[in-house]
Each structure stands twice: as structure tokens, then as C-alpha cells.
XYZ file of C-alpha atoms in Angstrom:
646
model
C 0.000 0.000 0.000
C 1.016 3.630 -1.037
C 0.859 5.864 2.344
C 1.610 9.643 0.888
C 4.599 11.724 2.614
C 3.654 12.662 5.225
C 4.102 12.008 9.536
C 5.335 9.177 11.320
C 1.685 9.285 12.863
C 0.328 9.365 9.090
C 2.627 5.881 8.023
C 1.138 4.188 11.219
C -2.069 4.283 10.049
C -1.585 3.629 6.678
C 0.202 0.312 8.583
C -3.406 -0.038 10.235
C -5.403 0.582 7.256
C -3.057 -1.799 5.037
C -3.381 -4.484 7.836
C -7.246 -4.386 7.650
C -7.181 -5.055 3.694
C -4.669 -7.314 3.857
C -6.533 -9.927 6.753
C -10.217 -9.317 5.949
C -11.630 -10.721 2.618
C -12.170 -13.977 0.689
C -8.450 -14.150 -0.236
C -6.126 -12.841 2.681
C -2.802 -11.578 2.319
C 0.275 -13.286 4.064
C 2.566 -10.349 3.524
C 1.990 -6.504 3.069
C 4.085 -3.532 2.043
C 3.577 0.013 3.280
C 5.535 2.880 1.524
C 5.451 6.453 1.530
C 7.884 6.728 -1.914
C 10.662 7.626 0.728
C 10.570 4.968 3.198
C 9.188 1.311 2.955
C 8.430 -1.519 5.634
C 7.557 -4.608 4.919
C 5.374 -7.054 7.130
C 4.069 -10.410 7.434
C 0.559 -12.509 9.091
C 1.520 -15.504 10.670
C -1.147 -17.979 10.038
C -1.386 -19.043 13.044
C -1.894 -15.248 14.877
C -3.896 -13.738 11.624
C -4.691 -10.661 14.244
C -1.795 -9.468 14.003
C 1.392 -8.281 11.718
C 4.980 -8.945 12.319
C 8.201 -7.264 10.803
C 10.036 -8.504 7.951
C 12.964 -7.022 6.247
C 11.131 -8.040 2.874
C 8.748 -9.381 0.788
C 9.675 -12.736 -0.316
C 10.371 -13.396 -3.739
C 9.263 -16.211 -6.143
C 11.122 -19.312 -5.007
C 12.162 -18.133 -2.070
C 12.944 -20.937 0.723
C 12.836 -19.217 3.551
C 12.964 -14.875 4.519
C 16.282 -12.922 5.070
C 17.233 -11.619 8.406
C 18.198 -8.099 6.282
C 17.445 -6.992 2.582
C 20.584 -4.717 2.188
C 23.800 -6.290 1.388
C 27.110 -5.439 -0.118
C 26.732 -6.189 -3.570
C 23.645 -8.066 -3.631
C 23.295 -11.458 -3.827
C 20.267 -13.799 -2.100
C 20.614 -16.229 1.104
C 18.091 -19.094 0.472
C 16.683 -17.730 -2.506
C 15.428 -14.659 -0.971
C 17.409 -11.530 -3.511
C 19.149 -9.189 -1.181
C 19.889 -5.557 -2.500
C 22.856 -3.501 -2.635
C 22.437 0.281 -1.753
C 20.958 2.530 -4.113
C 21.831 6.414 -5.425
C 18.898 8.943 -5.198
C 17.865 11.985 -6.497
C 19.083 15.421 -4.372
C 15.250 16.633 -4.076
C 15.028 13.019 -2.667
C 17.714 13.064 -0.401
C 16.483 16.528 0.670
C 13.248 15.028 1.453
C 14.760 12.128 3.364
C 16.767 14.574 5.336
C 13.541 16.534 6.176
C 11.598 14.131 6.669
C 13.950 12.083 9.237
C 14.174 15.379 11.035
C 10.182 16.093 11.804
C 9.938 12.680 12.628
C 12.816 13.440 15.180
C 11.154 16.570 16.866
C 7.901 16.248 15.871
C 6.367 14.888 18.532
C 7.467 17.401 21.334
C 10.275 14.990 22.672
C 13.502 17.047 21.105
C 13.387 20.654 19.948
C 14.545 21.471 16.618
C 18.012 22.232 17.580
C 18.322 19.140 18.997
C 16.910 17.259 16.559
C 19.168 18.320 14.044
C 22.409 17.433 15.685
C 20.934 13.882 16.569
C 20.457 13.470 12.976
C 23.356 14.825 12.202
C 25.066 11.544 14.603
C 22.785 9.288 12.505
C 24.040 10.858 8.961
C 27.778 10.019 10.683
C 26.955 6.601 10.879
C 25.619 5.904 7.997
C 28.139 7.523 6.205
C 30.810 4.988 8.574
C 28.709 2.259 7.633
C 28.821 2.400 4.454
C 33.218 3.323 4.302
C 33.034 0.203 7.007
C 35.112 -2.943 4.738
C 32.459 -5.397 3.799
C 32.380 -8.569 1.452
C 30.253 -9.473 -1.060
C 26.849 -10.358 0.477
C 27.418 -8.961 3.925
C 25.012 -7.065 5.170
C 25.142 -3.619 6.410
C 24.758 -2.959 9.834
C 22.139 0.570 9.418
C 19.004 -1.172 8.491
C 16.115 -2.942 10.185
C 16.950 -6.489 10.799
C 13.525 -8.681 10.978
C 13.490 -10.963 14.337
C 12.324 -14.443 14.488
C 9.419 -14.811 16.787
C 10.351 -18.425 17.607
C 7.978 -21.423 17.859
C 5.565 -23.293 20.466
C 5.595 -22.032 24.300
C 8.673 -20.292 23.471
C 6.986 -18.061 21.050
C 7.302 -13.797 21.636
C 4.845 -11.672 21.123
C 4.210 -8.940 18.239
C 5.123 -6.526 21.476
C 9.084 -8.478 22.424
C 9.939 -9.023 18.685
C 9.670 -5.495 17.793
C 11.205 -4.645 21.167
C 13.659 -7.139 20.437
C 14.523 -5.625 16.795
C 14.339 -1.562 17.933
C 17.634 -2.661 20.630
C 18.924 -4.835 18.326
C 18.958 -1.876 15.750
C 19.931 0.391 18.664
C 22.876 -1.700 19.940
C 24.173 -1.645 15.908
C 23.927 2.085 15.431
C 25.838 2.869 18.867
C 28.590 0.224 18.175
C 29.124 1.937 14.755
C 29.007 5.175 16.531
C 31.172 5.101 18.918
C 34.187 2.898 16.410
C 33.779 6.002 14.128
C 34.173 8.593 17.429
C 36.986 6.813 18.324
C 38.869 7.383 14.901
C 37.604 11.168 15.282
C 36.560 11.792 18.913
C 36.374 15.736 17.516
C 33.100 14.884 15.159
C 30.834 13.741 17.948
C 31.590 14.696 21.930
C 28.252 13.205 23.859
C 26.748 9.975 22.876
C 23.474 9.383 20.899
C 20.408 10.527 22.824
C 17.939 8.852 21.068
C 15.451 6.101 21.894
C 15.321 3.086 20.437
C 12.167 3.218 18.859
C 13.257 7.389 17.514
C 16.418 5.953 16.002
C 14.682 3.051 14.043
C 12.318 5.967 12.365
C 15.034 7.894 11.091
C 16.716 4.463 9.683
C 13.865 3.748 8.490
C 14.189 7.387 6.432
C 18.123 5.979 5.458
C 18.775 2.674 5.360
C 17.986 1.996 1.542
C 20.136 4.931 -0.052
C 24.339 5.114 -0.767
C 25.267 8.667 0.899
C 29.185 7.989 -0.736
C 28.067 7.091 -4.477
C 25.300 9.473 -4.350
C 26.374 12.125 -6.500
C 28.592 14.821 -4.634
C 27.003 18.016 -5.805
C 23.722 16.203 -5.321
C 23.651 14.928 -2.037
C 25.931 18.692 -1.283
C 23.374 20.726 -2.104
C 20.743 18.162 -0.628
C 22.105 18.760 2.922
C 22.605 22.575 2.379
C 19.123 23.321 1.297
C 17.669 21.007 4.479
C 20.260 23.001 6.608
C 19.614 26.311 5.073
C 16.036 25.839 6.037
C 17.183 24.842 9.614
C 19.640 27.759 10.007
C 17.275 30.762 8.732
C 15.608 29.837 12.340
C 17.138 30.599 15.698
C 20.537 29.484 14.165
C 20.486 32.269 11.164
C 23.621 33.837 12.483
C 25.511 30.728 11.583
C 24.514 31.130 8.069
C 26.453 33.475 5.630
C 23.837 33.213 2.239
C 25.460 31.219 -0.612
C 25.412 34.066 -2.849
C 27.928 36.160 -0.759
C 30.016 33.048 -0.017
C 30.677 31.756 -3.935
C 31.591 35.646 -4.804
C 34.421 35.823 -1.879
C 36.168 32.357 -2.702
C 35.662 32.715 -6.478
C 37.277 35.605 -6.364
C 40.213 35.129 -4.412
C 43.258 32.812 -6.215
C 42.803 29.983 -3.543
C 44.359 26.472 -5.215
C 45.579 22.999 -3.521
C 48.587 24.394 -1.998
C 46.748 27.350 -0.443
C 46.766 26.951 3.387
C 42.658 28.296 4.362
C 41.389 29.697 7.461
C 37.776 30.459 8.871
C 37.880 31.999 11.942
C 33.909 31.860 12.607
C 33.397 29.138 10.150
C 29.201 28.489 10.918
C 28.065 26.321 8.821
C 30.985 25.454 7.166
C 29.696 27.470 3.843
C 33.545 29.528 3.379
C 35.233 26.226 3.838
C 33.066 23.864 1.668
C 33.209 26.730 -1.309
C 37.031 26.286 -1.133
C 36.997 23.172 -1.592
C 34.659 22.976 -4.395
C 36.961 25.293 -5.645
C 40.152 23.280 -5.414
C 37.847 19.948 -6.730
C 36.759 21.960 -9.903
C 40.687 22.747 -10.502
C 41.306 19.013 -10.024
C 38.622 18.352 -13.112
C 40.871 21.132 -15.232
C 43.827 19.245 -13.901
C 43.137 16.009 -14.828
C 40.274 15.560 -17.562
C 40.557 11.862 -17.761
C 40.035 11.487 -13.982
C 36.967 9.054 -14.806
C 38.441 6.856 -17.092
C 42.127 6.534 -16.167
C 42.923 4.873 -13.326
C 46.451 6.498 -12.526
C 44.837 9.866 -13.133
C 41.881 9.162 -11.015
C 44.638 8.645 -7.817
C 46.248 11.810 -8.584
C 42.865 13.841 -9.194
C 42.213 12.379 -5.739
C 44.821 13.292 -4.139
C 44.883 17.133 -5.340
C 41.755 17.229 -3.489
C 41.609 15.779 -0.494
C 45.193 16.698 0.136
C 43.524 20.251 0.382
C 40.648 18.928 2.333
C 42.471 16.982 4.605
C 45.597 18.966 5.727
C 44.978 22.751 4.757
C 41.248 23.736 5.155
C 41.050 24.859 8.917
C 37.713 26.386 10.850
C 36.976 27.192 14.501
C 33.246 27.540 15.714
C 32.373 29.098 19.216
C 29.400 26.418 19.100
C 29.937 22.679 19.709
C 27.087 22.108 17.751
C 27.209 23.906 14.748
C 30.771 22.999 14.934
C 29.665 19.098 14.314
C 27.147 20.315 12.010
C 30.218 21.811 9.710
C 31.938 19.182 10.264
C 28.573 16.614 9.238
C 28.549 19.318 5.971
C 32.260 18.618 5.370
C 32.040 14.892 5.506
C 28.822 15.023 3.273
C 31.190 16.856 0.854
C 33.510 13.500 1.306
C 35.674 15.175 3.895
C 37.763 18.223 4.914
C 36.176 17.896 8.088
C 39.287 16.887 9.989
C 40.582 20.733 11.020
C 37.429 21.650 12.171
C 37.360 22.577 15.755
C 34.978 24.063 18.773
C 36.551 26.690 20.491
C 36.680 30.506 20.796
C 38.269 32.139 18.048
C 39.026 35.161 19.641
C 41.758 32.888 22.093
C 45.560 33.256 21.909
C 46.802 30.125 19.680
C 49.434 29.493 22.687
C 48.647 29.108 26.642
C 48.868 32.206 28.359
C 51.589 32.025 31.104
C 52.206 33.908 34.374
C 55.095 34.228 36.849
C 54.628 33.582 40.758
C 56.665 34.983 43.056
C 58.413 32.154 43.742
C 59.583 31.648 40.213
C 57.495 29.250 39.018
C 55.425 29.562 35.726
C 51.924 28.727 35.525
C 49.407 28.658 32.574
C 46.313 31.472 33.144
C 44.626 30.817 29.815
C 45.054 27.706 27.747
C 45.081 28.833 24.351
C 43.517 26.992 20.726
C 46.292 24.543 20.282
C 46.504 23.212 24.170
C 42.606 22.909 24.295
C 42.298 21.560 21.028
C 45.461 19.711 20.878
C 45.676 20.593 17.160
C 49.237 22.159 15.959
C 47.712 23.502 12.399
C 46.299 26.182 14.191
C 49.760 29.052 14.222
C 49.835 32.601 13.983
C 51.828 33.529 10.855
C 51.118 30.363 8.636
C 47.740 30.865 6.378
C 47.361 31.677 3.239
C 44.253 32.953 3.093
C 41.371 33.578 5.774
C 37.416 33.913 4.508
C 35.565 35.072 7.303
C 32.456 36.148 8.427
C 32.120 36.998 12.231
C 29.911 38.089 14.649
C 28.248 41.241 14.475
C 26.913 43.355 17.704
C 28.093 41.212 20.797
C 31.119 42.764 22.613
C 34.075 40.819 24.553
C 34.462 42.249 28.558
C 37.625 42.559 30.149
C 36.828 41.436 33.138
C 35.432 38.259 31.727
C 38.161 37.293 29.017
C 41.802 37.088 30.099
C 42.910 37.176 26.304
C 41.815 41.069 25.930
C 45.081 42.226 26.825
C 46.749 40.671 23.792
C 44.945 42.619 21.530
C 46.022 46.019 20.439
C 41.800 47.328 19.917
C 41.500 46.392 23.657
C 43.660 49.032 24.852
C 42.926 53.270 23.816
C 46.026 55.029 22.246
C 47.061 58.215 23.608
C 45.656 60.993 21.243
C 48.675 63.039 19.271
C 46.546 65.974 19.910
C 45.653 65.706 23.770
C 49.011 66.077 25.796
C 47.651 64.825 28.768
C 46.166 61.390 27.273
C 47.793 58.644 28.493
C 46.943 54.476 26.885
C 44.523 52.658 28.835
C 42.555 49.252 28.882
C 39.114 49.648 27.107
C 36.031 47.755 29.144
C 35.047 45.702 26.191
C 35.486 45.513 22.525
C 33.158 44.448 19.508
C 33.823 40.928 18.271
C 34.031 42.234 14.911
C 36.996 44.339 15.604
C 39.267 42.180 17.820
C 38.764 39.672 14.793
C 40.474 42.574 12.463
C 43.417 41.850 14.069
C 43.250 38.209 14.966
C 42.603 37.245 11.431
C 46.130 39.251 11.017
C 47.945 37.037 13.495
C 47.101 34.309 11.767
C 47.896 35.288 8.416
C 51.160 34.412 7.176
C 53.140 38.063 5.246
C 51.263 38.494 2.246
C 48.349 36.452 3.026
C 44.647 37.545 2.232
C 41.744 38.364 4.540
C 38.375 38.490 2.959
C 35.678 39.450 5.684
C 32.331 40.626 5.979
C 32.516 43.688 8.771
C 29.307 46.161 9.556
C 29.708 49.536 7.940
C 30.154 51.440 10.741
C 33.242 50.085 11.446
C 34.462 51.583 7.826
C 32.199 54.977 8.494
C 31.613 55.979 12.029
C 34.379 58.468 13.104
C 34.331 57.200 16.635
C 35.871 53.989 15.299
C 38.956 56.075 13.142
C 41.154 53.870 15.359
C 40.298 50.605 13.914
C 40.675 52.302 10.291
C 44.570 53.910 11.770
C 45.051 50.289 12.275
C 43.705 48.546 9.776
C 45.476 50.978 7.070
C 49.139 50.189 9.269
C 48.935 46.207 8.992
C 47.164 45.751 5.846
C 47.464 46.680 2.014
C 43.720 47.757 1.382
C 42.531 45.559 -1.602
C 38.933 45.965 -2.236
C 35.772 46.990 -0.657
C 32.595 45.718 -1.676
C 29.241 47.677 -0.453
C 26.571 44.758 0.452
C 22.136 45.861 0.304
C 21.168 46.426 3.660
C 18.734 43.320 2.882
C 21.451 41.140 2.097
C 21.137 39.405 6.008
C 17.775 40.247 6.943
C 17.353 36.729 5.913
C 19.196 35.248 8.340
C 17.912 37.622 11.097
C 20.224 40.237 11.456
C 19.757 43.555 9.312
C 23.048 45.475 10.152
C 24.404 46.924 6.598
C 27.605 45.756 5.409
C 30.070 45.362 3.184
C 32.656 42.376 2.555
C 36.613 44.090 3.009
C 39.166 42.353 1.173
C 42.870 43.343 3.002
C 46.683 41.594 1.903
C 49.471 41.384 5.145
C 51.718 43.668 5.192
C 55.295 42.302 6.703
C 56.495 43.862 9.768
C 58.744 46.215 9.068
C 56.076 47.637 6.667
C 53.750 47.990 9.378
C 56.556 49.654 11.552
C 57.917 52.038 8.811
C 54.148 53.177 8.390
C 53.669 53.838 12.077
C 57.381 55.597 12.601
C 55.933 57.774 8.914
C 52.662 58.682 10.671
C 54.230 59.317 14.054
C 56.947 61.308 12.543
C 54.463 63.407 10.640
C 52.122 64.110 13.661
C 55.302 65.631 15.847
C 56.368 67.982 13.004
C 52.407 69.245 12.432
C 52.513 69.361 16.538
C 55.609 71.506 15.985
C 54.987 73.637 13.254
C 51.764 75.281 14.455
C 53.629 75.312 17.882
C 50.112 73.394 19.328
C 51.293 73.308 22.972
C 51.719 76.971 23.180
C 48.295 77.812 21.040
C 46.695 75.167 23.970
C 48.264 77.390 26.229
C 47.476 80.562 25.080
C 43.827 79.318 25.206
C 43.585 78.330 28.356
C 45.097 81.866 29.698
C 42.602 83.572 27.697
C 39.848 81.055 29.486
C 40.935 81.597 32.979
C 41.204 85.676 32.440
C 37.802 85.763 30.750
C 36.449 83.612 34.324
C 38.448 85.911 36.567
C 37.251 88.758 35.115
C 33.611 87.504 34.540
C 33.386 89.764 31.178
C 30.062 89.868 29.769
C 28.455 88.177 32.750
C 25.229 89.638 33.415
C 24.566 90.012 37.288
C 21.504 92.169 37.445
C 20.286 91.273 41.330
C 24.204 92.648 41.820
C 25.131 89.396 43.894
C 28.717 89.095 45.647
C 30.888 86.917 47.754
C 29.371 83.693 48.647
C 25.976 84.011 47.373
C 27.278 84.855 43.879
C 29.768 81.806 44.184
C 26.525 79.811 44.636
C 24.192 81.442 42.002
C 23.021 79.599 39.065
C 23.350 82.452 36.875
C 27.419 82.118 37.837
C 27.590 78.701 37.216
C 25.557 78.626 33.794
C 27.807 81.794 32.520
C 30.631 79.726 33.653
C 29.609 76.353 31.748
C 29.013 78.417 28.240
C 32.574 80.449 28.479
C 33.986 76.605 29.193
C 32.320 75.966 26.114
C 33.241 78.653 23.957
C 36.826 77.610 24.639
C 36.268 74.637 23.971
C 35.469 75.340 20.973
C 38.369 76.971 19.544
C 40.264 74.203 21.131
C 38.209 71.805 18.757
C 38.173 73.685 16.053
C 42.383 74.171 16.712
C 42.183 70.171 16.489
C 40.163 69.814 13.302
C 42.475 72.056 11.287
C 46.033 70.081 12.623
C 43.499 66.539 11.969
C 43.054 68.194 8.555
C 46.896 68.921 8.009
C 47.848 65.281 8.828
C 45.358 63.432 7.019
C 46.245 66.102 3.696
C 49.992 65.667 4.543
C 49.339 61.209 4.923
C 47.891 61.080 1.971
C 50.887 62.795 0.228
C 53.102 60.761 2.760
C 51.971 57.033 3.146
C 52.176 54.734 -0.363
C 49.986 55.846 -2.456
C 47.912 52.874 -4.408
C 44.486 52.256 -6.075
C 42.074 50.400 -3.966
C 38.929 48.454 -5.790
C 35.484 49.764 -4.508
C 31.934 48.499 -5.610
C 28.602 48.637 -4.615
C 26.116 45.645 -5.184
C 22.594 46.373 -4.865
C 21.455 43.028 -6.324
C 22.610 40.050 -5.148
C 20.669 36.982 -6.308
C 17.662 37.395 -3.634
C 15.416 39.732 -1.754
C 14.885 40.150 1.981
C 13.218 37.263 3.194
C 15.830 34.810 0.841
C 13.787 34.398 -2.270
C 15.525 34.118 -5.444
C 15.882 37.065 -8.024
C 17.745 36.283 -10.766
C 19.808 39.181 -10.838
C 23.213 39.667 -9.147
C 25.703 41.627 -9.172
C 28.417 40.326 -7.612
C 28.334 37.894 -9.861
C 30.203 40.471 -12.553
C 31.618 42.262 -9.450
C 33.889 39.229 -8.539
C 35.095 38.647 -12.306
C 35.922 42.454 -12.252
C 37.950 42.056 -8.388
C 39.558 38.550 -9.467
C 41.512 40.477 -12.242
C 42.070 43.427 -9.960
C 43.648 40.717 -6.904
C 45.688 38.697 -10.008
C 47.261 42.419 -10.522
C 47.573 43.257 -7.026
C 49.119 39.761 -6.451
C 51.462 40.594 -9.589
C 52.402 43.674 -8.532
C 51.142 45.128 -11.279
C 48.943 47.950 -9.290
């Protein structure tokens, strides 16, 4: 019987329904099938309990001596004339739907929320995808699938109730044992164990137990999982989610090949790192056309790849479970997934260590590679870093030991306030202390591509990051984003993607000394400390004197001291001073910026704006998109950049 797609509530009562035709009539059924196109289970009426139906793992077939424990086997074959199955390739709106469909069964009845029905899936995805990479021969079966049970015979017969009991732990003892072998290989993939029951777990393998994840096509089943995590993501999770559109123009763009060493230092999803290696996998295709056909050409196509994949794609995630689902989107993608890891990305690389008075050293902050115990992770080593991080949330001093390695936690001293002194800031934007993490990690030369919020390129209270941006990077590009173009995902800030090359040290120095130098000679030309001086005589004369204060109930001694009139006339000639101290400031500000520009290296920067870009506000597709000519127009520019042609 056909049961549409549709609940896990819906299938049981096509079961039901399918039962009642099946044992009622002149001619009764020993065996009935129930599918929903997606998912199929099998059953059989024991003549001698015609009430009731028992799992099977398939009809029999013509012939047949006696039915199969399992229906899926390496290869095919039969076992006592009953024809087993190998696994088969589907469709990616199939797959999709499988996906989907495992997942509502997961949370739809109230027991898991959506979150945590996705990452349960996303363990059951891992072992199927283990299963199937598991050595097998020919006619063995695979261990994700529903195994039928044999009720036994006489007094020592079970009931409908302890068979399926019996097959759900059987299933469930399977699934855990292939679990936790794969975990062991890569404890990073999956921390905490399966949480599901064992009735929950036999739905979903229900959902997967008849398809081949690793022969399924890889764009297929790629863009299968994306679109069923896209959906998930544009939820609570949307800030995980950087919109495909945005993601294909940064890595097409940049000249990222097999050799390149790539970073993502608030990698989501996984979207920056998957793009990259599509990238590198299309280059393989150009590399080696006859991939398909000859064998020795098929190893090294291979290899080119998953080289990449394996030892040079590198992401950290804040949150252990998007984490694993990046790392589920990597291994879909047939890997890259190893250099994946759940930490903060805004932590030193090394421990941080302290001194106690008795001489001994002591660690105060463990740092990426100690908690992580993963050496790729260095400052000065990548190639390339495609980032997109988090917007609006600030890091506390008090609450983050690392602040005081970064440079945007502390306040210069301003060049035109003598007094100023440098001090600790209270907190920073995560967007900003990322600036200049994503430069530690960047080897000399090395590209940053990241998505920042406008204001950090626009608001003059923020001049400091742009000081310091402009000292340890070569300005490349920057490309204006639609304020719509995350409203999708739930956030609405405008912003534009800021593409920035390494300068080397000494670069970075010689611009400082140039812009330090220059400061002290506009300081000494307009002599500014005696002009500030000057000022403030004029101030305190104009206060002694009280010129122009209007005292018309003729007040003296203490109860003028104490008269508002006094204290308001005092606050506006404060003012007025102020002013011309300001305005004293703007026109040195105005000399130095004039006299930089003539001063610092003088080179063309790329700048775009992209109103379209292949959807609308809520996600829909449009059709149009600019960036799409944008990034053909910036790849040339970065190939003459990279040349040194500009």
C-alpha cells in the first residue's frame, strides 16, 4: 500500500489501514508492504496469529525458501533464494526530502526541539556515512538497516510486542557500536553519545537505510544537505549562516588552489570552507580531464583534493554544535572535516603564562592549540582567511583574560591631547578584535576576505580601527553589500565584505614611525602646545574677570559663588573655549590626514557597490546579481595586485 509523505503518525495508520485489507476478505494476504515513496516496511501474518502483523525485512520473492534476516547487502546477492539488495543512489530533491523528513519525525512529537533534533540526525548521517566506508564482502550485510526478528515457535513463542522490542535494541545496539568505532577514529566529530530512543532511532533508519550517501552524486547529495540546513539555520541558528550568494563571490574571487593553506575563523556552517573546496575539486577536473576513465589519473585527481581537504582547510566555531554540524557538511562533501574545531576564536593560539613569586610559571589561559590539541592552528602560517564573524556582541575585560593581547582592547594616547595617556578599554566588539586576529594568523602576504558592519568603515568614533587597519594591511577591495542582504538570516546590520593583503612587519613599523613622525612635526609647526596654552590663559582671564556676565540682582561673595546664573555663565565660556580648542584640532586633523595622503604609499584600492545580489529580503531568489560580474571584475584586480602590477 502507497501511504503519501507525510508524519510518522500518518505511516502508522496507513500500517493499520493496510493491515485491515490485507486480513479481511475472501483471499487474505500473508505479507503486506507500506511505503510512503521515501521509506518502505515490509510485514508479514503468521497464520497461526492472523490478528496481528509482524516485521520482515522483505517481501519474499518467487522461489524463495525461507525470509532474510536483512534486505541490504554489499553487492547483492540472495541467502536461500530470498534476492538481497545492494544500496541505491537517489535523487538530491530526494535526499532533501529524506533529510527533512527524518528530522520532523525526530522533533515532531514534542520529545527534542529542533536544535536538537538536528544534531541527533546529524550523529545518525555520521553513521551511515561509517557504515557504508566500514570494509564489507560481497553479500554482507550492512549494519544501518532494520533487521527482521524471528518470533520463535511453540511455548517459546514472543509476542508482536518483544519481537519489535527485540529488533528496535537490536537496531539500537548496531547504530551505537558503529558510533562510537567512528568517534573513536575522530573523537572531535561527535563529543556526547546518541540521545535517542530506540524506537526514535529506528524511524530515522527507516528514512536511510535503503540509499548510498558515498556514491550518491557529490554536488547532489551537497546541495541536498545545504538546502535542508539552510532551512534549519534561517531559524534561531540564522547567524551561523552566511547566504550562498555572498560566499561563492568571496572564494571565487580570491586565487585559492591545492597548496593554499585556508582559514575560517567563525566558520558556521561550514559554507567559506566547503566553497574552497569545491573550488580546489573543480581545478582538479581542469587538472586532470581523464580522472573518470584513467585509473592512474583518477589517484592523482584524488589526491589534489583531499590533500587540500584533509591537511589545509582549517575552521573554529564558538558552538559545539554547529561545529559538528560543519563538520557533518564537510564529511557530506567526502571530507575536509578533519581541522574543524569548537573553540573561541578570539583565544591566543598558545597558553597564556604567568610568573609567581616564587619563580614558578603557571598557565592562566590555555590557548587553541593546548585545548584543542591541534598544531595547524599558528599565527603567521595561512594563506588565506574567509571570514564572516559576529556582528553586535562585545568581549568584557573582566570576563576574558585574552583582551590584553589585543592592540583594539587598549585606547592610544591621542597626538593631539598632551595629557592622554593608553589605557585598557572595558570591552570591545567581536568584529573588531577579529580585524586583528585574522592578522595574526595570516602568514606576510596572506589575504583576509571578511564581511565587517559599515560602521566600522564609516563611524568616526571607530577612526582607530581604520589607523590600524590601514598600518597592517594593504587595502585591496571593498565591496558595499544591500542592507537586505542578512535580513534573511535575522540580522539587518548593513555591510560590506573588506578584502585586506598582510603587510610584513617592518612595513607595518615604517608606516607607524611615517605617521608618528608626521604628527610631531604638524605638533611643531603650528607650535600646538603653546596655542593650547594661550587658550587656556585667555579662558581663565575671561572667568576671573567675569566679562560679559550679566549680574543684574548685583550678587557678591558667597551668594554669587553659589548662584546659578554664575555657574551657567561659567559652563558656556567653558564651552566657547572649547570650541576653539576643537576647532584648533580639526584644522592640525586636517593637516595630517592632507599631509598622509601625500606621505603614506599611495595605491588604487577596488570599490563596488552591489545592490542586487541573487535574492530579496526574506531569501527568495531574483535572478539578478551583481556580484556575480563584481567578482570577475575584483579577481583580475587581486591577479594584478598579487602581480604587482597595481
Amino acid at each position: 500500500m502507497s501511504a503519501r509523505e507525510g508524519s510518522v503518525r500518518e505511516f502508522d495508520q496507513a500500517k493499520e489501514q493496510a493491515f485491515s485489507y490485507a486480513a479481511t476478505g475472501t483471499v487474505r494476504a500473508e505479507y503486506f508492504w507500506v511505503t510512503s515513496g521515501i521509506k518502505n516496511e515490509y510485514f508479514q501474518i503468521p497464520a497461526e496469529e492472523p490478528k496481528e502483523y509482524r516485521t520482515v525485512a522483505d517481501v519474499p520473492q518467487y522461489g524463495a525458501d525461507k525470509l532474510a534476516k536483512f534486505k541490504y547487502a554489499r553487492g547483492g546477492g540472495s541467502v536461500n533464494g530470498q534476492r538481497l539488495f545492494d544500496l541505491e543512489t537517489v535523487s538530491e530533491d530526494e535526499l532533501t526530502r529524506r533529510f527533512k523528513q527524518a528530522h520532523d519525525a525526530l522533533w515532531g512529537g514534542g520529545e527534542l526541539n529542533p536544535s536538537e533534533a538536528f544534531d541527533e540526525l546529524d550523529k545518525l548521517i555520521f553513521c551511515k556515512i561509517w557504515d557504508e566506508r566500514k570494509p564489507r564482502k560481497k553479500g554482507q550485510p550492512y549494519d544501518f538497516q532494520i533487521f527482521r526478528e524471528e518470533p520463535g515457535r511453540g511455548k517459546k513463542r514472543k509476542s508482536k510486542e518483544a519481537v519489535e522490542q527485540k529488533i528496535n535494541q537490536e537496531l539500537h545496539k548496531r547504530i551505537i557500536a558503529l558510533y562510537e568505532e567512528g568517534r573513536k577514529k575522530d573523537p572531535e566529530v561527535f563529543r556526547d553519545s546518541i540521545r535517542l530512543t530506540p524506537e526514535k532511532l529506528r524511524t530515522v533508519v527507516g528514512y536511510l537505510e535503503s540509499i548510498h550517501l558515498g556514491d550518491t552524486d557529490l554536488d547532489s547529495k551537497g546541495r541536498a544537505f545545504e538546502t535542508f540546513m539552510d532551512s534549519f539555520f534561517r531559524g534561531d541558528f540564522g547567524q551561523y549562516f552566511t547566504p550562498r550568494p555572498i560566499v561563492k563571490f568571496i572564494v571565487d574571487t580570491l586565487p585559492v588552489n591545492h597548496e593554499s593553506l585556508v582559514l575560517d575563523t567563525s566558520c558556521g556552517s561550514g559554507g567559506f570552507l566547503l566553497h574552497a573546496l569545491d573550488k580546489v575539486r573543480r581545478q582538479a577536473d581542469e587538472w586532470f580531464p581523464d580522472h573518470a576513465a584513467d585509473p592512474k589519473e583518477a589517484q592523482e585527481h584524488y589526491r589534489h583534493w583531499h590533500d587540500f581537504a584533509e591537511k589545509n582547510l582549517f575552521g573554529i566555531e564558538i558552538n559545539e554544535q554547529i561545529a559538528r554540524t560543519a563538520k557533518m557538511n564537510m564529511i557530506i562533501h567526502d571530507d575536509g572535516h578533519t581541522n574543524v574545531i569548537s573553540t573561541d576564536g578570539l583565544l591566543p593560539v598558545n597558553d597564556l603564562v604567568a610568573q609567581d613569586e616564587d619563580g614558578k610559571k603557571r598557565v592562566t589561559l590555555k590557548g587553541i592549540r593546548s585545548r584543542t590539541e591541534n598544531p595547524g592552528f599558528a599565527y603567521n602560517r595561512f594563506d588565506f582567511i574567509i571570514t564572516n564573524p559576529p556582528f553586535g556582541s562585545s568581549v568584557k575585560r573582566s570576563e576574558q583574560a585574552y583582551m590584553k593581547q589585543y592592540s583594539y582592547a587598549l585606547k592610544g594616547k591621542d597626538w593631539l591631547n598632551p595629557k592622554s595617556r593608553e589605557s585598557e578599554r572595558a570591552n570591545q566588539s567581536t568584529e573588531i578584535l577579529f580585524t586583528e586576529q585574522c592578522h595574526n594568523f595570516l602568514t606576510d602576504g596572506g589575504c583576509l576576505a571578511i564581511v565587517i558592519p559599515d560602521g566600522v568603515l564609516t563611524n568616526s568614533s571607530l577612526q582607530y580601527v581604520r589607523d590600524g587597519i590601514e598600518e597592517l594591511y594593504r587595502i585591496v577591495a571593498v565591496v558595499s553589500l544591500p542592507q537586505t542582504a542578512f535580513q534573511a538570516t535575522g540580522a539587518g546590520v548593513k555591510s560590506s565584505v573588506l578584502f585586506v593583503k598582510k603587510y610584513t612587519a617592518p612595513v607595518t613599523e615604517r608606516i607607524r614611525q611615517q605617521k608618528t613622525t608626521l604628527q610631531d612635526s604638524i605638533l611643531a609647526e603650528n607650535d600646538y602646545a603653546e596655542q593650547l596654552r594661550r587658550i587656556d590663559q585667555a579662558k581663565k582671564k575671561h572667568l576671573k574677570e567675569q566679562r560679559d556676565f550679566d549680574n543684574p540682582e548685583g550678587l557678591s561673595g558667597k551668594a554669587l559663588t553659589a548662584s546659578e546664573a554664575l555657574k551657567e555663565w561659567k559652563k558656556e565660556v567653558a564651552a566657547e573655549y572649547k570650541e576653539r580648542v576643537d576647532a584648533l584640532k580639526e584644522s592640525l586633523n586636517e593637516q595630517y590626514l592632507e599631509r598622509k595622503r601625500q606621505t603614506l604609499d599611495d595605491y588604487p584600492v577596488f570599490m563596488a557597490i552591489a545592490e542586487n545580489i541573487g535574492y530579496d529580503a526574506t531569501g527568495k531568489p531574483t535572478g539578478k546579481n551583481e556580484l556575480d560580474m563584481i567578482g570577475r571584475e575584483l579577481a583580475r584586480f587581486i591577479e594584478a595586485v598579487e602581480g604587482g602590477r597595481v
